[in-house]
Amino acid sequence: MYSYKCNFLCKHCSVGAGPFHDELLPIETIEKVLDQAYYISSIKVVAAAGGEPTLYLSHLRTLLKKAADLSFITRVVTNAWWASTPQRTYHFLDDLRALGLEELNISYDDFHDEWLSRYGGWRNIVNAVRAAVDLGLRTVIAVVRAKNSLITANVIRERLKLEGLDNKVLILEDFLSPTSRAKGLETVINVSGYGCGDVGHLSVHPNGDVAFCCGHIINDPESGWFTRIGNIYREISQTL
Ligand code: SF4
């Protein structure tokens, strides 16, 4: 997560991303982090998330190239705002694939659709999925389900079937992470009593903080502190 800047302002955003964020990890720092990650054998996948990682294309291109050169599996998590036409989408993804992208992970649900509709809405999802599949990228749609959600995993499956794209995409349905702007929204299950499967993943944040999870709760004032295990500026300056 080199930035929390996002062109969307989803009501359920668990990290509180939005257009007002200006913190940004420098490209050189991203490269140093990847160089160090190479020596941690349990790290296999490098994912660019945020915020919307495509808003800083130089950062994204550098991260993908460097991660692929170091033989990491690579993933981009995106809201697909850029997929407004089939041609533009294909060229955009082909460039990222050539740099080393292996997985396109698209976030789409009721909350995202409210903002994606300004850029093309569902057509963007179709354009992104079709281009990603044609380019041989592993393709995932991640759906957050809240109480009264209209766009569910099954709805997306039916819509993809109409486009001839069913069975080509992994659809992951998840509950709301009740942190940041999602606090107070009604989810479909009571999350207390459930563990999180992402504990153990490392995430690096725009201010350099490192957390031992995918980062949903890093900005939560009550619990985010608990997941912070260091800061790359401090640790990198000590080890280089
Ligand atoms: S949920 Fe994703 S698309 Fe929505 S504001 Fe947060 S980072 Fe942006």
Short mmCIF file of C-alpha atoms and ligand atoms in Angstrom, two decimals:
data_model
loop_
_atom_site.label_atom_id
_atom_site.label_comp_id
_atom_site.label_asym_id
_atom_site.label_seq_id
_atom_site.Cartn_x
_atom_site.Cartn_y
_atom_site.Cartn_z
CA MET A 1 0.00 0.00 0.00
CA TYR A 2 2.18 2.87 -1.17
CA SER A 3 -0.74 5.30 -0.89
CA TYR A 4 -4.25 5.57 0.55
CA LYS A 5 -5.24 7.98 -2.23
CA CYS A 6 -8.30 6.78 -4.10
CA ASN A 7 -10.61 8.31 -6.69
CA PHE A 8 -13.53 6.58 -4.92
CA LEU A 9 -14.85 7.27 -1.44
CA CYS A 10 -16.67 4.02 -0.72
CA LYS A 11 -18.82 4.00 2.41
CA HIS A 12 -17.38 0.65 3.47
CA CYS A 13 -13.67 1.45 2.97
CA SER A 14 -11.92 -0.27 5.85
CA VAL A 15 -8.73 1.82 5.55
CA GLY A 16 -10.47 5.18 5.05
CA ALA A 17 -8.99 5.74 1.57
CA GLY A 18 -10.05 8.72 -0.54
CA PRO A 19 -8.98 11.63 -2.77
CA PHE A 20 -7.71 13.69 0.18
CA HIS A 21 -4.73 11.41 1.00
CA ASP A 22 -1.30 12.68 -0.09
CA GLU A 23 1.10 10.36 1.77
CA LEU A 24 3.13 8.35 -0.74
CA LEU A 25 6.00 5.90 -0.34
CA PRO A 26 8.86 6.91 -2.66
CA ILE A 27 9.65 4.49 -5.48
CA GLU A 28 13.18 3.94 -4.14
CA THR A 29 11.71 2.84 -0.80
CA ILE A 30 9.43 0.33 -2.51
CA GLU A 31 12.47 -1.11 -4.27
CA LYS A 32 14.39 -1.39 -1.00
CA VAL A 33 11.44 -3.10 0.70
CA LEU A 34 11.23 -5.66 -2.10
CA ASP A 35 14.98 -6.27 -1.93
CA GLN A 36 14.60 -7.06 1.76
CA ALA A 37 11.44 -9.12 1.27
CA TYR A 38 13.43 -11.34 -1.08
CA TYR A 39 15.36 -12.65 1.92
CA ILE A 40 12.20 -13.62 3.85
CA SER A 41 11.43 -17.02 2.39
CA SER A 42 7.80 -17.13 3.58
CA ILE A 43 6.90 -14.13 1.38
CA LYS A 44 5.70 -15.48 -1.95
CA VAL A 45 3.19 -12.89 -3.21
CA VAL A 46 3.55 -9.13 -3.64
CA ALA A 47 0.24 -7.29 -3.95
CA ALA A 48 -0.26 -3.63 -4.81
CA ALA A 49 -3.33 -2.35 -3.00
CA GLY A 50 -4.33 0.91 -1.40
CA GLY A 51 -6.06 3.25 -2.01
CA GLU A 52 -6.18 2.77 -5.76
CA PRO A 53 -2.68 1.67 -6.84
CA THR A 54 -3.18 2.59 -10.52
CA LEU A 55 -3.35 6.30 -9.62
CA TYR A 56 0.45 6.22 -9.27
CA LEU A 57 1.36 4.36 -12.42
CA SER A 58 5.14 4.82 -12.14
CA HIS A 59 5.04 3.32 -8.67
CA LEU A 60 2.90 0.42 -9.85
CA ARG A 61 5.03 -0.29 -12.93
CA THR A 62 8.24 -0.22 -10.88
CA LEU A 63 6.76 -2.45 -8.16
CA LEU A 64 5.54 -5.05 -10.66
CA LYS A 65 8.79 -5.15 -12.61
CA LYS A 66 10.93 -5.39 -9.50
CA ALA A 67 8.69 -8.00 -7.82
CA ALA A 68 8.59 -10.12 -10.97
CA ASP A 69 12.37 -9.85 -11.42
CA LEU A 70 12.71 -11.20 -7.87
CA SER A 71 10.33 -14.09 -8.76
CA PHE A 72 7.45 -13.03 -6.50
CA ILE A 73 3.90 -13.82 -7.55
CA THR A 74 2.31 -10.45 -8.35
CA ARG A 75 -1.17 -9.06 -7.83
CA VAL A 76 -2.93 -5.72 -8.30
CA VAL A 77 -6.05 -4.89 -6.30
CA THR A 78 -8.08 -2.25 -8.17
CA ASN A 79 -11.50 -0.65 -8.51
CA ALA A 80 -11.28 -0.86 -12.36
CA TRP A 81 -11.95 2.87 -12.95
CA TRP A 82 -9.48 2.74 -15.87
CA ALA A 83 -11.42 0.06 -17.82
CA SER A 84 -13.73 2.43 -19.68
CA THR A 85 -13.25 0.96 -23.18
CA PRO A 86 -12.15 -2.50 -24.34
CA GLN A 87 -9.14 -1.13 -26.27
CA ARG A 88 -7.87 1.11 -23.48
CA THR A 89 -8.32 -1.72 -20.99
CA TYR A 90 -6.44 -4.25 -23.09
CA HIS A 91 -3.46 -1.93 -23.63
CA PHE A 92 -3.40 -0.92 -19.99
CA LEU A 93 -3.35 -4.53 -18.75
CA ASP A 94 -1.01 -5.73 -21.46
CA ASP A 95 1.56 -3.18 -20.30
CA LEU A 96 1.25 -4.37 -16.68
CA ARG A 97 1.38 -8.03 -17.77
CA ALA A 98 4.58 -7.39 -19.73
CA LEU A 99 6.12 -5.93 -16.58
CA GLY A 100 5.20 -9.04 -14.59
CA LEU A 101 1.57 -8.82 -13.44
CA GLU A 102 0.02 -12.25 -12.84
CA GLU A 103 -3.25 -11.57 -11.01
CA LEU A 104 -5.90 -8.89 -11.44
CA ASN A 105 -8.05 -8.60 -8.33
CA ILE A 106 -11.07 -6.37 -8.92
CA SER A 107 -13.10 -4.96 -6.03
CA TYR A 108 -16.79 -4.72 -6.96
CA ASP A 109 -20.00 -4.59 -4.94
CA ASP A 110 -22.81 -2.15 -4.11
CA PHE A 111 -20.40 0.28 -2.45
CA HIS A 112 -17.92 0.32 -5.34
CA ASP A 113 -20.67 0.51 -7.95
CA GLU A 114 -21.87 3.83 -6.55
CA TRP A 115 -18.50 5.32 -7.60
CA LEU A 116 -17.65 3.11 -10.57
CA SER A 117 -20.87 4.24 -12.28
CA ARG A 118 -19.12 7.61 -12.87
CA TYR A 119 -16.55 5.84 -15.06
CA GLY A 120 -18.77 3.27 -16.80
CA GLY A 121 -20.08 0.97 -14.06
CA TRP A 122 -20.54 -2.72 -14.83
CA ARG A 123 -19.12 -2.30 -18.36
CA ASN A 124 -15.74 -1.56 -16.74
CA ILE A 125 -15.89 -4.89 -14.93
CA VAL A 126 -16.69 -6.71 -18.18
CA ASN A 127 -13.89 -4.89 -20.03
CA ALA A 128 -11.38 -5.62 -17.27
CA VAL A 129 -12.32 -9.29 -16.92
CA ARG A 130 -12.37 -9.92 -20.68
CA ALA A 131 -8.98 -8.31 -21.24
CA ALA A 132 -7.43 -10.02 -18.20
CA VAL A 133 -8.70 -13.43 -19.30
CA ASP A 134 -7.52 -12.85 -22.88
CA LEU A 135 -4.08 -11.90 -21.56
CA GLY A 136 -3.87 -15.01 -19.40
CA LEU A 137 -4.03 -13.18 -16.06
CA ARG A 138 -5.53 -14.93 -13.07
CA THR A 139 -8.70 -12.92 -12.49
CA VAL A 140 -10.55 -12.41 -9.23
CA ILE A 141 -13.57 -10.30 -8.30
CA ALA A 142 -13.79 -9.54 -4.58
CA VAL A 143 -17.31 -8.72 -3.37
CA VAL A 144 -18.09 -7.26 0.02
CA ARG A 145 -21.53 -8.25 1.18
CA ALA A 146 -23.46 -6.12 3.62
CA LYS A 147 -27.03 -6.40 4.84
CA ASN A 148 -29.39 -5.69 1.88
CA SER A 149 -26.59 -5.87 -0.71
CA LEU A 150 -27.95 -6.16 -4.26
CA ILE A 151 -24.63 -7.04 -5.92
CA THR A 152 -23.69 -10.42 -4.48
CA ALA A 153 -21.35 -13.13 -5.74
CA ASN A 154 -24.28 -14.97 -7.32
CA VAL A 155 -25.51 -11.84 -9.08
CA ILE A 156 -22.03 -11.29 -10.53
CA ARG A 157 -21.86 -14.93 -11.66
CA GLU A 158 -25.17 -14.53 -13.51
CA ARG A 159 -24.05 -11.28 -15.12
CA LEU A 160 -20.74 -12.82 -16.23
CA LYS A 161 -22.64 -15.76 -17.73
CA LEU A 162 -24.53 -13.34 -19.97
CA GLU A 163 -21.13 -12.05 -21.18
CA GLY A 164 -19.74 -15.55 -21.77
CA LEU A 165 -17.22 -14.98 -18.99
CA ASP A 166 -18.47 -17.40 -16.35
CA ASN A 167 -16.05 -20.09 -15.12
CA LYS A 168 -13.13 -17.83 -15.98
CA VAL A 169 -13.12 -15.72 -12.85
CA LEU A 170 -12.75 -16.55 -9.18
CA ILE A 171 -15.38 -14.66 -7.19
CA LEU A 172 -14.66 -14.12 -3.50
CA GLU A 173 -17.45 -12.90 -1.25
CA ASP A 174 -16.47 -11.45 2.08
CA PHE A 175 -18.13 -9.67 4.95
CA LEU A 176 -17.48 -6.06 5.90
CA SER A 177 -14.36 -5.36 7.89
CA PRO A 178 -15.92 -3.12 10.55
CA THR A 179 -13.15 -0.52 10.68
CA SER A 180 -12.72 3.09 9.52
CA ARG A 181 -15.70 4.18 7.33
CA ALA A 182 -17.26 0.70 7.56
CA LYS A 183 -17.76 1.07 11.28
CA GLY A 184 -21.46 0.99 12.01
CA LEU A 185 -22.53 -0.51 8.67
CA GLU A 186 -24.65 -3.63 8.98
CA THR A 187 -22.96 -6.76 7.79
CA VAL A 188 -24.51 -10.15 6.99
CA ILE A 189 -22.87 -11.96 9.85
CA ASN A 190 -21.80 -11.07 13.32
CA VAL A 191 -18.05 -10.86 12.86
CA SER A 192 -17.25 -11.25 16.52
CA GLY A 193 -16.20 -14.84 17.02
CA TYR A 194 -14.66 -15.12 13.54
CA GLY A 195 -10.93 -15.08 13.05
CA CYS A 196 -9.20 -13.40 10.13
CA GLY A 197 -7.41 -15.60 7.62
CA ASP A 198 -5.10 -12.77 6.58
CA VAL A 199 -3.18 -12.60 9.85
CA GLY A 200 0.41 -13.39 8.99
CA HIS A 201 0.48 -11.42 5.73
CA LEU A 202 2.77 -8.41 5.91
CA SER A 203 1.55 -5.04 4.68
CA VAL A 204 3.61 -1.88 4.20
CA HIS A 205 1.83 1.47 4.52
CA PRO A 206 2.40 4.97 3.10
CA ASN A 207 4.07 6.24 6.30
CA GLY A 208 6.37 3.21 6.34
CA ASP A 209 4.55 1.27 9.04
CA VAL A 210 4.56 -2.50 8.68
CA ALA A 211 1.61 -4.57 9.92
CA PHE A 212 1.27 -8.32 10.36
CA CYS A 213 -2.02 -8.45 8.46
CA CYS A 214 -3.37 -7.31 5.09
CA GLY A 215 -3.94 -3.90 6.63
CA HIS A 216 -7.73 -3.51 6.98
CA ILE A 217 -7.47 -2.34 10.55
CA ILE A 218 -4.21 -0.39 10.39
CA ASN A 219 -5.99 2.99 10.54
CA ASP A 220 -8.43 1.99 13.24
CA PRO A 221 -7.55 4.09 16.31
CA GLU A 222 -8.70 1.40 18.74
CA SER A 223 -7.05 -1.68 17.26
CA GLY A 224 -4.67 -0.62 14.45
CA TRP A 225 -1.74 -0.10 16.83
CA PHE A 226 -1.88 -3.79 17.72
CA THR A 227 -0.97 -4.91 14.20
CA ARG A 228 2.01 -2.55 13.74
CA ILE A 229 5.28 -4.44 14.06
CA GLY A 230 7.76 -1.88 12.77
CA ASN A 231 8.54 0.87 10.29
CA ILE A 232 10.57 0.43 7.12
CA TYR A 233 12.37 3.76 7.45
CA ARG A 234 13.70 2.79 10.85
CA GLU A 235 14.46 -0.85 10.00
CA ILE A 236 15.85 -0.17 6.50
CA SER A 237 18.13 2.62 7.70
CA GLN A 238 19.43 0.26 10.38
CA THR A 239 20.13 -2.62 8.04
CA LEU A 240 21.45 -0.94 4.88
S1 SF4 B 1 -12.82 0.44 -0.88
FE1 SF4 B 1 -11.23 0.50 -2.48
S2 SF4 B 1 -12.12 1.74 -4.12
FE2 SF4 B 1 -13.34 2.13 -2.28
S3 SF4 B 1 -12.45 3.99 -1.34
FE3 SF4 B 1 -11.46 2.19 -0.39
S4 SF4 B 1 -9.62 1.82 -1.59
FE4 SF4 B 1 -10.96 3.14 -2.82
#
